[in-house]
Each structure stands twice: as C-alpha cells, then as structure tokens.
PDB file of C-alpha atoms in Angstrom:
ATOM      1  CA  MET F   1     -32.198  40.556 -29.722  1.00 43.00           C
ATOM      2  CA  THR F   2     -29.758  38.447 -27.755  1.00 47.00           C
ATOM      3  CA  ILE F   3     -28.069  39.871 -24.731  1.00 46.00           C
ATOM      4  CA  THR F   4     -24.897  38.116 -23.597  1.00 47.00           C
ATOM      5  CA  ALA F   5     -23.980  38.665 -20.000  1.00 44.00           C
ATOM      6  CA  VAL F   6     -20.269  38.705 -19.418  1.00 46.00           C
ATOM      7  CA  SER F   7     -19.306  38.020 -15.834  1.00 58.00           C
ATOM      8  CA  ARG F   8     -16.111  39.582 -14.662  1.00 71.00           C
ATOM      9  CA  LYS F   9     -14.269  38.635 -11.554  1.00 71.00           C
ATOM     10  CA  SER F  10     -13.625  41.315  -9.040  1.00 78.00           C
ATOM     11  CA  LYS F  11     -10.120  42.232  -7.954  1.00 78.00           C
ATOM     12  CA  GLN F  12     -10.638  40.428  -4.638  1.00 79.00           C
ATOM     13  CA  ASP F  13     -11.708  37.235  -6.438  1.00 79.00           C
ATOM     14  CA  ILE F  14      -8.644  37.338  -8.675  1.00 83.00           C
ATOM     15  CA  ILE F  15      -6.337  37.826  -5.685  1.00 84.00           C
ATOM     16  CA  PHE F  16      -8.060  34.973  -3.867  1.00 84.00           C
ATOM     17  CA  ASP F  17      -7.680  32.640  -6.864  1.00 84.00           C
ATOM     18  CA  VAL F  18      -4.002  33.528  -7.214  1.00 87.00           C
ATOM     19  CA  VAL F  19      -3.314  32.910  -3.520  1.00 89.00           C
ATOM     20  CA  VAL F  20      -5.144  29.563  -3.605  1.00 90.00           C
ATOM     21  CA  PHE F  21      -3.242  28.559  -6.740  1.00 90.00           C
ATOM     22  CA  ILE F  22       0.110  29.429  -5.170  1.00 92.00           C
ATOM     23  CA  ILE F  23      -0.718  27.509  -1.987  1.00 92.00           C
ATOM     24  CA  CYS F  24      -1.834  24.440  -3.976  1.00 91.00           C
ATOM     25  CA  LEU F  25       1.308  24.684  -6.114  1.00 90.00           C
ATOM     26  CA  LEU F  26       3.518  24.778  -3.018  1.00 91.00           C
ATOM     27  CA  PHE F  27       1.769  21.728  -1.558  1.00 90.00           C
ATOM     28  CA  PHE F  28       2.178  19.926  -4.887  1.00 87.00           C
ATOM     29  CA  LEU F  29       5.882  20.711  -5.056  1.00 85.00           C
ATOM     30  CA  ALA F  30       6.367  19.648  -1.439  1.00 86.00           C
ATOM     31  CA  ALA F  31       4.792  16.278  -2.217  1.00 83.00           C
ATOM     32  CA  PHE F  32       6.267  15.790  -5.700  1.00 83.00           C
ATOM     33  CA  TYR F  33       9.867  16.943  -5.281  1.00 83.00           C
ATOM     34  CA  PRO F  34      10.986  14.158  -2.869  1.00 82.00           C
ATOM     35  CA  LEU F  35       9.747  11.553  -5.357  1.00 82.00           C
ATOM     36  CA  TYR F  36      11.366  13.410  -8.237  1.00 84.00           C
ATOM     37  CA  PHE F  37      14.643  13.688  -6.338  1.00 82.00           C
ATOM     38  CA  VAL F  38      14.688   9.958  -5.604  1.00 80.00           C
ATOM     39  CA  ILE F  39      14.186   9.232  -9.312  1.00 80.00           C
ATOM     40  CA  ILE F  40      16.950  11.548 -10.572  1.00 80.00           C
ATOM     41  CA  ALA F  41      19.341  10.527  -7.785  1.00 77.00           C
ATOM     42  CA  SER F  42      18.898   6.858  -8.626  1.00 76.00           C
ATOM     43  CA  VAL F  43      20.145   7.450 -12.196  1.00 75.00           C
ATOM     44  CA  SER F  44      22.870   9.989 -11.417  1.00 75.00           C
ATOM     45  CA  ASP F  45      26.571   9.541 -10.860  1.00 72.00           C
ATOM     46  CA  PRO F  46      27.158   8.309  -7.279  1.00 70.00           C
ATOM     47  CA  THR F  47      29.879  10.922  -6.685  1.00 67.00           C
ATOM     48  CA  ALA F  48      27.558  13.757  -7.687  1.00 70.00           C
ATOM     49  CA  VAL F  49      24.857  12.402  -5.361  1.00 69.00           C
ATOM     50  CA  SER F  50      27.298  12.162  -2.455  1.00 66.00           C
ATOM     51  CA  LEU F  51      28.526  15.724  -3.038  1.00 67.00           C
ATOM     52  CA  GLY F  52      24.969  17.103  -3.168  1.00 69.00           C
ATOM     53  CA  LYS F  53      25.184  18.237  -6.790  1.00 72.00           C
ATOM     54  CA  VAL F  54      21.941  16.506  -7.760  1.00 71.00           C
ATOM     55  CA  LEU F  55      19.070  18.899  -7.130  1.00 75.00           C
ATOM     56  CA  TRP F  56      16.922  19.532 -10.209  1.00 78.00           C
ATOM     57  CA  ARG F  57      18.218  17.184 -12.903  1.00 77.00           C
ATOM     58  CA  PRO F  58      20.305  14.021 -13.208  1.00 75.00           C
ATOM     59  CA  VAL F  59      24.070  14.520 -13.262  1.00 72.00           C
ATOM     60  CA  ASP F  60      26.162  12.178 -15.444  1.00 74.00           C
ATOM     61  CA  LEU F  61      23.521   9.518 -16.074  1.00 71.00           C
ATOM     62  CA  SER F  62      24.464   6.178 -14.555  1.00 71.00           C
ATOM     63  CA  ILE F  63      22.564   2.953 -13.939  1.00 73.00           C
ATOM     64  CA  ARG F  64      25.240   1.245 -11.879  1.00 71.00           C
ATOM     65  CA  GLY F  65      22.952   1.224  -8.851  1.00 71.00           C
ATOM     66  CA  TYR F  66      20.166  -0.531 -10.747  1.00 76.00           C
ATOM     67  CA  THR F  67      22.682  -2.936 -12.301  1.00 76.00           C
ATOM     68  CA  TYR F  68      23.839  -4.005  -8.865  1.00 74.00           C
ATOM     69  CA  ILE F  69      20.284  -4.247  -7.517  1.00 75.00           C
ATOM     70  CA  PHE F  70      18.989  -6.456 -10.316  1.00 76.00           C
ATOM     71  CA  ASN F  71      22.119  -8.602 -10.295  1.00 77.00           C
ATOM     72  CA  ASN F  72      21.457  -9.407  -6.651  1.00 75.00           C
ATOM     73  CA  PRO F  73      19.526 -12.733  -6.540  1.00 79.00           C
ATOM     74  CA  ASP F  74      18.030 -11.815  -3.161  1.00 79.00           C
ATOM     75  CA  ILE F  75      16.059  -9.000  -4.813  1.00 80.00           C
ATOM     76  CA  TRP F  76      14.326 -11.431  -7.174  1.00 83.00           C
ATOM     77  CA  MET F  77      13.722 -13.901  -4.355  1.00 86.00           C
ATOM     78  CA  GLY F  78      12.156 -11.099  -2.290  1.00 84.00           C
ATOM     79  CA  TYR F  79      10.028 -10.006  -5.245  1.00 84.00           C
ATOM     80  CA  GLY F  80       8.693 -13.527  -5.706  1.00 86.00           C
ATOM     81  CA  ASN F  81       7.885 -13.923  -2.010  1.00 89.00           C
ATOM     82  CA  THR F  82       6.227 -10.513  -1.754  1.00 88.00           C
ATOM     83  CA  ILE F  83       4.085 -11.127  -4.837  1.00 88.00           C
ATOM     84  CA  LEU F  84       3.008 -14.468  -3.364  1.00 90.00           C
ATOM     85  CA  TYR F  85       2.147 -12.964   0.025  1.00 90.00           C
ATOM     86  CA  THR F  86       0.411  -9.954  -1.532  1.00 89.00           C
ATOM     87  CA  VAL F  87      -1.756 -11.949  -3.946  1.00 90.00           C
ATOM     88  CA  CYS F  88      -2.773 -14.608  -1.415  1.00 91.00           C
ATOM     89  CA  GLY F  89      -3.226 -12.131   1.433  1.00 90.00           C
ATOM     90  CA  THR F  90      -5.233  -9.707  -0.688  1.00 90.00           C
ATOM     91  CA  LEU F  91      -7.594 -12.424  -1.907  1.00 92.00           C
ATOM     92  CA  LEU F  92      -8.065 -13.815   1.607  1.00 91.00           C
ATOM     93  CA  GLY F  93      -8.336 -10.428   3.280  1.00 91.00           C
ATOM     94  CA  THR F  94     -10.716  -8.897   0.743  1.00 90.00           C
ATOM     95  CA  PHE F  95     -13.021 -11.918   0.755  1.00 91.00           C
ATOM     96  CA  SER F  96     -13.081 -12.154   4.565  1.00 90.00           C
ATOM     97  CA  THR F  97     -13.553  -8.404   5.017  1.00 91.00           C
ATOM     98  CA  LEU F  98     -16.458  -8.198   2.578  1.00 90.00           C
ATOM     99  CA  LEU F  99     -18.192 -11.206   4.114  1.00 90.00           C
ATOM    100  CA  ALA F 100     -17.884  -9.799   7.630  1.00 88.00           C
ATOM    101  CA  ALA F 101     -18.926  -6.314   6.514  1.00 88.00           C
ATOM    102  CA  TYR F 102     -22.011  -7.553   4.692  1.00 87.00           C
ATOM    103  CA  ALA F 103     -23.114  -9.655   7.661  1.00 86.00           C
ATOM    104  CA  LEU F 104     -22.653  -6.711  10.052  1.00 86.00           C
ATOM    105  CA  SER F 105     -24.613  -4.422   7.721  1.00 84.00           C
ATOM    106  CA  ARG F 106     -27.710  -6.626   8.003  1.00 82.00           C
ATOM    107  CA  ASP F 107     -30.259  -5.623  10.650  1.00 79.00           C
ATOM    108  CA  ASP F 108     -31.395  -9.217  11.078  1.00 77.00           C
ATOM    109  CA  LEU F 109     -27.968 -10.455  12.289  1.00 79.00           C
ATOM    110  CA  PRO F 110     -28.369 -11.508  15.951  1.00 82.00           C
ATOM    111  CA  GLY F 111     -25.912  -9.795  18.269  1.00 81.00           C
ATOM    112  CA  ARG F 112     -24.317  -7.666  15.580  1.00 80.00           C
ATOM    113  CA  GLY F 113     -23.978  -4.754  18.019  1.00 82.00           C
ATOM    114  CA  ILE F 114     -21.972  -6.883  20.449  1.00 87.00           C
ATOM    115  CA  VAL F 115     -19.791  -8.266  17.667  1.00 85.00           C
ATOM    116  CA  MET F 116     -19.106  -4.766  16.376  1.00 84.00           C
ATOM    117  CA  LYS F 117     -18.146  -3.503  19.845  1.00 85.00           C
ATOM    118  CA  LEU F 118     -15.755  -6.432  20.317  1.00 86.00           C
ATOM    119  CA  MET F 119     -14.167  -5.676  16.967  1.00 83.00           C
ATOM    120  CA  LEU F 120     -13.789  -2.009  17.852  1.00 83.00           C
ATOM    121  CA  LEU F 121     -12.128  -3.008  21.104  1.00 85.00           C
ATOM    122  CA  THR F 122      -9.320  -4.692  19.178  1.00 82.00           C
ATOM    123  CA  MET F 123      -8.505  -1.367  17.495  1.00 82.00           C
ATOM    124  CA  PHE F 124      -7.439   0.089  20.843  1.00 83.00           C
ATOM    125  CA  PHE F 125      -6.180  -2.927  22.791  1.00 80.00           C
ATOM    126  CA  ASN F 126      -4.239  -6.018  21.790  1.00 78.00           C
ATOM    127  CA  GLY F 127      -2.389  -8.825  23.491  1.00 77.00           C
ATOM    128  CA  GLY F 128       1.068  -7.450  22.736  1.00 80.00           C
ATOM    129  CA  MET F 129       3.989  -8.713  20.721  1.00 83.00           C
ATOM    130  CA  ILE F 130       5.245 -11.446  23.071  1.00 86.00           C
ATOM    131  CA  PRO F 131       1.847 -13.068  23.779  1.00 86.00           C
ATOM    132  CA  THR F 132       1.070 -12.962  20.044  1.00 85.00           C
ATOM    133  CA  TYR F 133       4.383 -14.625  19.260  1.00 86.00           C
ATOM    134  CA  LEU F 134       3.703 -17.330  21.853  1.00 88.00           C
ATOM    135  CA  VAL F 135       0.321 -18.029  20.282  1.00 86.00           C
ATOM    136  CA  VAL F 136       1.814 -18.198  16.783  1.00 85.00           C
ATOM    137  CA  ASN F 137       4.585 -20.471  18.034  1.00 87.00           C
ATOM    138  CA  SER F 138       2.132 -22.781  19.797  1.00 88.00           C
ATOM    139  CA  LEU F 139       0.214 -23.119  16.523  1.00 87.00           C
ATOM    140  CA  GLY F 140       3.403 -24.176  14.756  1.00 85.00           C
ATOM    141  CA  MET F 141       3.333 -21.277  12.286  1.00 85.00           C
ATOM    142  CA  VAL F 142       6.694 -19.705  13.085  1.00 86.00           C
ATOM    143  CA  ASN F 143       9.003 -19.886  10.055  1.00 87.00           C
ATOM    144  CA  THR F 144       6.155 -20.630   7.675  1.00 87.00           C
ATOM    145  CA  ARG F 145       4.773 -18.699   4.724  1.00 88.00           C
ATOM    146  CA  LEU F 146       1.264 -19.139   6.097  1.00 88.00           C
ATOM    147  CA  ILE F 147       1.826 -16.748   9.000  1.00 88.00           C
ATOM    148  CA  LEU F 148       2.895 -13.980   6.601  1.00 88.00           C
ATOM    149  CA  VAL F 149      -0.364 -14.445   4.686  1.00 88.00           C
ATOM    150  CA  LEU F 150      -2.672 -14.665   7.713  1.00 87.00           C
ATOM    151  CA  MET F 151      -1.200 -11.813   9.769  1.00 86.00           C
ATOM    152  CA  GLY F 152      -2.941  -8.591   8.785  1.00 82.00           C
ATOM    153  CA  ALA F 153      -5.440 -10.172   6.413  1.00 85.00           C
ATOM    154  CA  VAL F 154      -8.454  -8.761   8.292  1.00 87.00           C
ATOM    155  CA  VAL F 155      -8.426  -5.190   9.601  1.00 86.00           C
ATOM    156  CA  VAL F 156     -11.362  -3.779  11.565  1.00 87.00           C
ATOM    157  CA  TYR F 157     -11.020  -0.378   9.894  1.00 87.00           C
ATOM    158  CA  ASN F 158     -11.595  -1.973   6.474  1.00 87.00           C
ATOM    159  CA  ILE F 159     -14.634  -3.841   7.811  1.00 88.00           C
ATOM    160  CA  ILE F 160     -16.145  -0.583   9.069  1.00 87.00           C
ATOM    161  CA  ILE F 161     -15.681   1.122   5.695  1.00 86.00           C
ATOM    162  CA  ALA F 162     -17.188  -1.806   3.795  1.00 86.00           C
ATOM    163  CA  ARG F 163     -20.060  -2.203   6.272  1.00 87.00           C
ATOM    164  CA  THR F 164     -20.951   1.475   5.878  1.00 85.00           C
ATOM    165  CA  PHE F 165     -20.879   1.101   2.103  1.00 84.00           C
ATOM    166  CA  PHE F 166     -23.211  -1.912   2.158  1.00 83.00           C
ATOM    167  CA  ALA F 167     -25.597  -0.272   4.632  1.00 81.00           C
ATOM    168  CA  SER F 168     -25.784   2.911   2.550  1.00 80.00           C
ATOM    169  CA  ASN F 169     -25.844   1.534  -0.993  1.00 79.00           C
ATOM    170  CA  ILE F 170     -27.499  -1.897  -0.940  1.00 79.00           C
ATOM    171  CA  PRO F 171     -31.273  -1.330  -0.525  1.00 78.00           C
ATOM    172  CA  LYS F 172     -33.069  -3.644   1.886  1.00 78.00           C
ATOM    173  CA  GLU F 173     -35.887  -3.865  -0.628  1.00 78.00           C
ATOM    174  CA  LEU F 174     -33.494  -5.522  -3.075  1.00 79.00           C
ATOM    175  CA  PHE F 175     -32.925  -8.446  -0.731  1.00 76.00           C
ATOM    176  CA  GLU F 176     -36.621  -8.674   0.072  1.00 76.00           C
ATOM    177  CA  ALA F 177     -37.446  -8.893  -3.638  1.00 79.00           C
ATOM    178  CA  ALA F 178     -34.744 -11.514  -4.177  1.00 78.00           C
ATOM    179  CA  SER F 179     -35.829 -13.566  -1.165  1.00 79.00           C
ATOM    180  CA  ILE F 180     -39.358 -13.790  -2.566  1.00 79.00           C
ATOM    181  CA  ASP F 181     -37.876 -15.633  -5.542  1.00 73.00           C
ATOM    182  CA  GLY F 182     -36.058 -18.011  -3.204  1.00 77.00           C
ATOM    183  CA  CYS F 183     -32.674 -16.276  -3.138  1.00 76.00           C
ATOM    184  CA  GLY F 184     -30.721 -16.864   0.072  1.00 77.00           C
ATOM    185  CA  ASN F 185     -28.060 -14.720   1.712  1.00 77.00           C
ATOM    186  CA  THR F 186     -25.129 -16.510   0.087  1.00 80.00           C
ATOM    187  CA  ARG F 187     -26.496 -16.300  -3.433  1.00 83.00           C
ATOM    188  CA  PHE F 188     -27.642 -12.711  -2.897  1.00 82.00           C
ATOM    189  CA  PHE F 189     -24.153 -11.715  -1.731  1.00 82.00           C
ATOM    190  CA  PHE F 190     -22.334 -13.226  -4.710  1.00 84.00           C
ATOM    191  CA  THR F 191     -24.838 -12.449  -7.471  1.00 82.00           C
ATOM    192  CA  MET F 192     -26.224  -9.088  -6.335  1.00 83.00           C
ATOM    193  CA  VAL F 193     -24.046  -7.418  -3.713  1.00 83.00           C
ATOM    194  CA  LEU F 194     -20.578  -7.952  -5.183  1.00 82.00           C
ATOM    195  CA  PRO F 195     -21.457  -6.773  -8.735  1.00 83.00           C
ATOM    196  CA  LEU F 196     -22.898  -3.583  -7.218  1.00 81.00           C
ATOM    197  CA  SER F 197     -19.871  -3.008  -4.985  1.00 81.00           C
ATOM    198  CA  LYS F 198     -16.947  -2.734  -7.387  1.00 80.00           C
ATOM    199  CA  ALA F 199     -15.873   0.575  -5.865  1.00 80.00           C
ATOM    200  CA  ILE F 200     -15.547  -0.669  -2.292  1.00 84.00           C
ATOM    201  CA  VAL F 201     -13.993  -3.950  -3.444  1.00 86.00           C
ATOM    202  CA  ALA F 202     -11.275  -1.952  -5.233  1.00 83.00           C
ATOM    203  CA  VAL F 203     -10.686   0.212  -2.149  1.00 83.00           C
ATOM    204  CA  ILE F 204     -10.404  -2.707   0.264  1.00 87.00           C
ATOM    205  CA  ALA F 205      -8.218  -4.704  -2.114  1.00 87.00           C
ATOM    206  CA  LEU F 206      -5.890  -1.725  -2.603  1.00 84.00           C
ATOM    207  CA  TYR F 207      -5.627  -1.068   1.151  1.00 85.00           C
ATOM    208  CA  ILE F 208      -4.793  -4.697   1.868  1.00 89.00           C
ATOM    209  CA  ALA F 209      -2.429  -5.119  -1.080  1.00 87.00           C
ATOM    210  CA  ILE F 210      -0.387  -2.040  -0.155  1.00 85.00           C
ATOM    211  CA  ALA F 211      -0.188  -3.190   3.468  1.00 87.00           C
ATOM    212  CA  TYR F 212       1.141  -6.594   2.380  1.00 89.00           C
ATOM    213  CA  TRP F 213       3.522  -5.093  -0.169  1.00 87.00           C
ATOM    214  CA  ASN F 214       5.087  -2.734   2.397  1.00 84.00           C
ATOM    215  CA  SER F 215       5.054  -5.201   5.291  1.00 84.00           C
ATOM    216  CA  TYR F 216       8.341  -6.324   6.769  1.00 82.00           C
ATOM    217  CA  PHE F 217       7.776  -6.343  10.535  1.00 86.00           C
ATOM    218  CA  ASN F 218       5.854  -9.631  10.642  1.00 86.00           C
ATOM    219  CA  ALA F 219       8.601 -11.324   8.629  1.00 86.00           C
ATOM    220  CA  LEU F 220      11.194  -9.801  10.928  1.00 86.00           C
ATOM    221  CA  ILE F 221       9.457 -11.266  13.989  1.00 87.00           C
ATOM    222  CA  TYR F 222       8.122 -14.624  12.828  1.00 88.00           C
ATOM    223  CA  VAL F 223      10.502 -15.730  10.050  1.00 87.00           C
ATOM    224  CA  THR F 224      14.219 -16.518  10.181  1.00 85.00           C
ATOM    225  CA  LYS F 225      14.520 -18.535   6.967  1.00 85.00           C
ATOM    226  CA  ARG F 226      16.047 -16.241   4.385  1.00 84.00           C
ATOM    227  CA  SER F 227      14.238 -17.999   1.564  1.00 85.00           C
ATOM    228  CA  TYR F 228      10.930 -16.745   3.046  1.00 87.00           C
ATOM    229  CA  PHE F 229      11.980 -13.086   3.318  1.00 87.00           C
ATOM    230  CA  PRO F 230       9.726 -10.581   1.503  1.00 88.00           C
ATOM    231  CA  LEU F 231      11.154  -7.829  -0.665  1.00 83.00           C
ATOM    232  CA  GLN F 232      10.887  -5.143   2.002  1.00 82.00           C
ATOM    233  CA  LEU F 233      13.020  -7.146   4.406  1.00 83.00           C
ATOM    234  CA  ILE F 234      15.681  -7.597   1.735  1.00 80.00           C
ATOM    235  CA  LEU F 235      15.588  -3.864   1.015  1.00 76.00           C
ATOM    236  CA  ARG F 236      15.792  -3.161   4.729  1.00 76.00           C
ATOM    237  CA  GLU F 237      19.047  -5.062   4.859  1.00 75.00           C
ATOM    238  CA  ILE F 238      20.418  -3.018   1.985  1.00 69.00           C
ATOM    239  CA  LEU F 239      19.271   0.323   3.374  1.00 65.00           C
ATOM    240  CA  ILE F 240      19.877  -0.104   7.105  1.00 63.00           C
ATOM    241  CA  LEU F 241      21.976  -3.117   7.931  1.00 52.00           C
ATOM    242  CA  GLY F 242      24.381  -2.907   5.002  1.00 49.00           C
ATOM    243  CA  GLN F 243      24.037  -6.645   4.530  1.00 45.00           C
ATOM    244  CA  THR F 244      24.880  -6.527   0.846  1.00 51.00           C
ATOM    245  CA  LEU F 245      28.172  -4.736   1.374  1.00 53.00           C
ATOM    246  CA  ALA F 246      29.123  -7.120   4.160  1.00 44.00           C
ATOM    247  CA  GLN F 247      28.443 -10.188   2.040  1.00 50.00           C
ATOM    248  CA  SER F 248      30.265  -8.767  -0.968  1.00 51.00           C
ATOM    249  CA  GLY F 249      33.318  -7.843   1.081  1.00 50.00           C
ATOM    250  CA  ASP F 250      34.301 -11.480   1.633  1.00 50.00           C
ATOM    251  CA  SER F 251      34.808 -12.157  -2.065  1.00 51.00           C
ATOM    252  CA  MET F 252      35.776  -8.724  -3.429  1.00 53.00           C
ATOM    253  CA  ASP F 253      39.091  -6.900  -3.415  1.00 56.00           C
ATOM    254  CA  VAL F 254      39.698  -3.544  -1.798  1.00 58.00           C
ATOM    255  CA  GLU F 255      39.001  -1.555  -4.964  1.00 60.00           C
ATOM    256  CA  ALA F 256      35.709  -3.355  -5.524  1.00 59.00           C
ATOM    257  CA  ILE F 257      34.636  -2.716  -1.922  1.00 59.00           C
ATOM    258  CA  ALA F 258      35.540   0.972  -2.281  1.00 59.00           C
ATOM    259  CA  GLU F 259      33.500   1.154  -5.489  1.00 61.00           C
ATOM    260  CA  MET F 260      30.552  -0.499  -3.775  1.00 61.00           C
ATOM    261  CA  GLN F 261      30.704   1.980  -0.909  1.00 62.00           C
ATOM    262  CA  LYS F 262      30.837   4.771  -3.480  1.00 64.00           C
ATOM    263  CA  ILE F 263      27.568   3.751  -5.127  1.00 66.00           C
ATOM    264  CA  SER F 264      25.814   2.878  -1.862  1.00 68.00           C
ATOM    265  CA  GLU F 265      23.846   6.147  -1.941  1.00 67.00           C
ATOM    266  CA  THR F 266      22.625   5.438  -5.466  1.00 72.00           C
ATOM    267  CA  ILE F 267      21.610   1.938  -4.400  1.00 73.00           C
ATOM    268  CA  LYS F 268      19.491   3.373  -1.597  1.00 74.00           C
ATOM    269  CA  TYR F 269      17.493   5.506  -3.998  1.00 77.00           C
ATOM    270  CA  GLY F 270      17.283   2.681  -6.502  1.00 77.00           C
ATOM    271  CA  VAL F 271      15.722   0.237  -4.058  1.00 77.00           C
ATOM    272  CA  ILE F 272      13.051   2.822  -3.211  1.00 77.00           C
ATOM    273  CA  ILE F 273      12.073   2.975  -6.882  1.00 80.00           C
ATOM    274  CA  VAL F 274      12.194  -0.819  -7.180  1.00 77.00           C
ATOM    275  CA  SER F 275       9.870  -1.265  -4.204  1.00 77.00           C
ATOM    276  CA  MET F 276       7.232   1.303  -5.142  1.00 78.00           C
ATOM    277  CA  LEU F 277       7.155   0.873  -8.931  1.00 77.00           C
ATOM    278  CA  PRO F 278       4.650  -2.051  -9.020  1.00 76.00           C
ATOM    279  CA  VAL F 279       2.154  -0.201  -6.806  1.00 75.00           C
ATOM    280  CA  MET F 280       2.478   2.946  -8.925  1.00 76.00           C
ATOM    281  CA  CYS F 281       1.749   0.895 -12.053  1.00 76.00           C
ATOM    282  CA  VAL F 282      -1.396  -0.692 -10.569  1.00 74.00           C
ATOM    283  CA  TYR F 283      -2.907   2.381  -8.909  1.00 72.00           C
ATOM    284  CA  PRO F 284      -4.002   4.299 -12.074  1.00 73.00           C
ATOM    285  CA  PHE F 285      -6.208   1.392 -13.160  1.00 71.00           C
ATOM    286  CA  ILE F 286      -8.277   1.432  -9.963  1.00 67.00           C
ATOM    287  CA  GLN F 287      -8.088   5.125  -9.099  1.00 67.00           C
ATOM    288  CA  LYS F 288     -11.644   5.861 -10.250  1.00 66.00           C
ATOM    289  CA  TYR F 289     -13.018   3.133  -7.979  1.00 63.00           C
ATOM    290  CA  PHE F 290     -10.724   4.172  -5.133  1.00 62.00           C
ATOM    291  CA  VAL F 291     -11.972   7.765  -4.869  1.00 60.00           C
ATOM    292  CA  GLN F 292     -15.625   6.759  -5.190  1.00 58.00           C
ATOM    293  CA  GLY F 293     -15.371   3.933  -2.665  1.00 54.00           C
ATOM    294  CA  VAL F 294     -13.561   5.958  -0.005  1.00 55.00           C
ATOM    295  CA  MET F 295     -16.042   8.829  -0.191  1.00 57.00           C
ATOM    296  CA  ILE F 296     -19.136   6.613  -0.109  1.00 56.00           C
ATOM    297  CA  GLY F 297     -17.776   4.365   2.631  1.00 48.00           C
ATOM    298  CA  SER F 298     -16.897   7.244   4.936  1.00 50.00           C
ATOM    299  CA  VAL F 299     -20.059   9.365   4.887  1.00 48.00           C
ATOM    300  CA  LYS F 300     -21.966   7.518   7.587  1.00 47.00           C
ATOM    301  CA  GLY F 301     -20.827   5.498  10.594  1.00 44.00           C
TER     302      GLY F 301
END
C-alpha cells in the first residue's frame, strides 16, 4: 500500500508568497521600464515623444533618429576607437590583474602583506587630477591612444576579487605536486591556474571591458584630437553639448534645423541604445561564468 503525502501550504504561507511575488514584480518593473521606455521612445515619432504621448508602446513608428545617428561619421569613428581601446585595455588589464592576483595569493611571496596594504591605500587616496595630468604630460602621453589604454587597466578591487578566488580555489597541494615534476610558477600559472579559473577570468574581463566601453572622462582630460575620441565622448557631445546640431546648422537651412531640433529627443534615446547594445549582446554568453565568479571571489577576504 502506497501512501502519498500531499503537502498543503497554510494561508499565511500563501499570503507571504503573494507579497514576495508582488514586491519582486515591482522591483522588476522599476528596473525594466526605463530600459523599455528608451527603446520605444527611440523608434517613436519625435512629436509624440516631446508631447509625452509615449508611455507603454511606440507611437507612429519612426527611425529618423537612428538614420541620423548612423549617417553621422563621428559615430562610426567613435565606435572604432572604443572597440580598439576596449579590446586592448581588456587584454592588458585582465592579464595584469590575474598575474598580480596570483602572486599575492601565494604564501611564499616575500612582502606580500606590505604590497597589499600599499595597493589598498590607493583605493582611498590618490594624487589628484592635476598631479596625474602633469605626470602623464611629462611622459609624453597626452593626445595619444596609449594613455586611453593604460589608464584604468589595473584596478585594485579586481585584484582583490581574483586573489580571493585563487586563494580559495587553487589548492596548494596542486602546485606542490607540479613542482615535484619540475613545473615552475610561470608554467603552473598558464597551464594549471588559468584553465581552472574561467569563471574569474570572465568576471574580471567583463568588469574591465564595461569600464573601458563606458569611459569618457580620461579622453575628456587627456585627449584633444577628435580622431582619438571614443564613442562615449561623441555621444556626450550629442546629448549634452549639442555639438551635432551646431555643426549641422552651418550648412542647413532653417527648415532643416527646425526638423533636427524636433527629432533631438529621439536622437538622445537612440544614442543610449547604440552605446549599450554591444554590451547587452556579449553579456548573455558569459553570464554563467559571471555569477559563479562573483560569488566565489567575494566569500573570503
């Protein structure tokens, strides 16, 4: 005889589940609706957007904003520069961060405590903008692409996360067994540590790549050549400075200028989509590593 036990939730449990569901739904809507609104506003009629008629669905579908954005050669120049800075900076930053983190995770590193304290000090104190600019200028890196790659490549916070991951997940016995067979630190790092650390590599690479992709302040301070501007600086001109309208006004008639001012709101939403679309396309492929790496790298300090 088989007895099947049927568990029933109490009234209090049902009420609790409903309340939790409603709260989670409200948080989801609060986070999702701004993104949804930007998307529908970017493909709606500019007049409807200006009058506040776009709330839940697109009104009079229009891609005039995107047409103007992608016809602007500065957008493509900014895309090319940002991709260059992001790829080079991510490779340099990830490699440097992992090397430093692995070295600091080893107990046999002389003075690692002092090095770690000095690194932590830089998280709270820095030389300031003007002294940093003077140093960069004295090195001859102002108005160069190199400064946009080097600045921000190594972040102490990323080193701490990676160091914790290595200390918690790479057994000391593994290195001892490898060293018996004549394996040194360099070979052990590349052949053993990196293949076992895909999660933290994905996390660090994503952190650094997003920082480079969204960066505009370093270019604003250290670069004046327009051909070196990253995408975010070009978008900043469109969103804040109105540079595009000013440049177009010299060669356009009054009606064209009025039309451009009319679709300016749509352009603002369009450039937001243009700037975040590449990151949104890449994130799903490394999401599984991202969650795992962040959780493992943040358990212990």
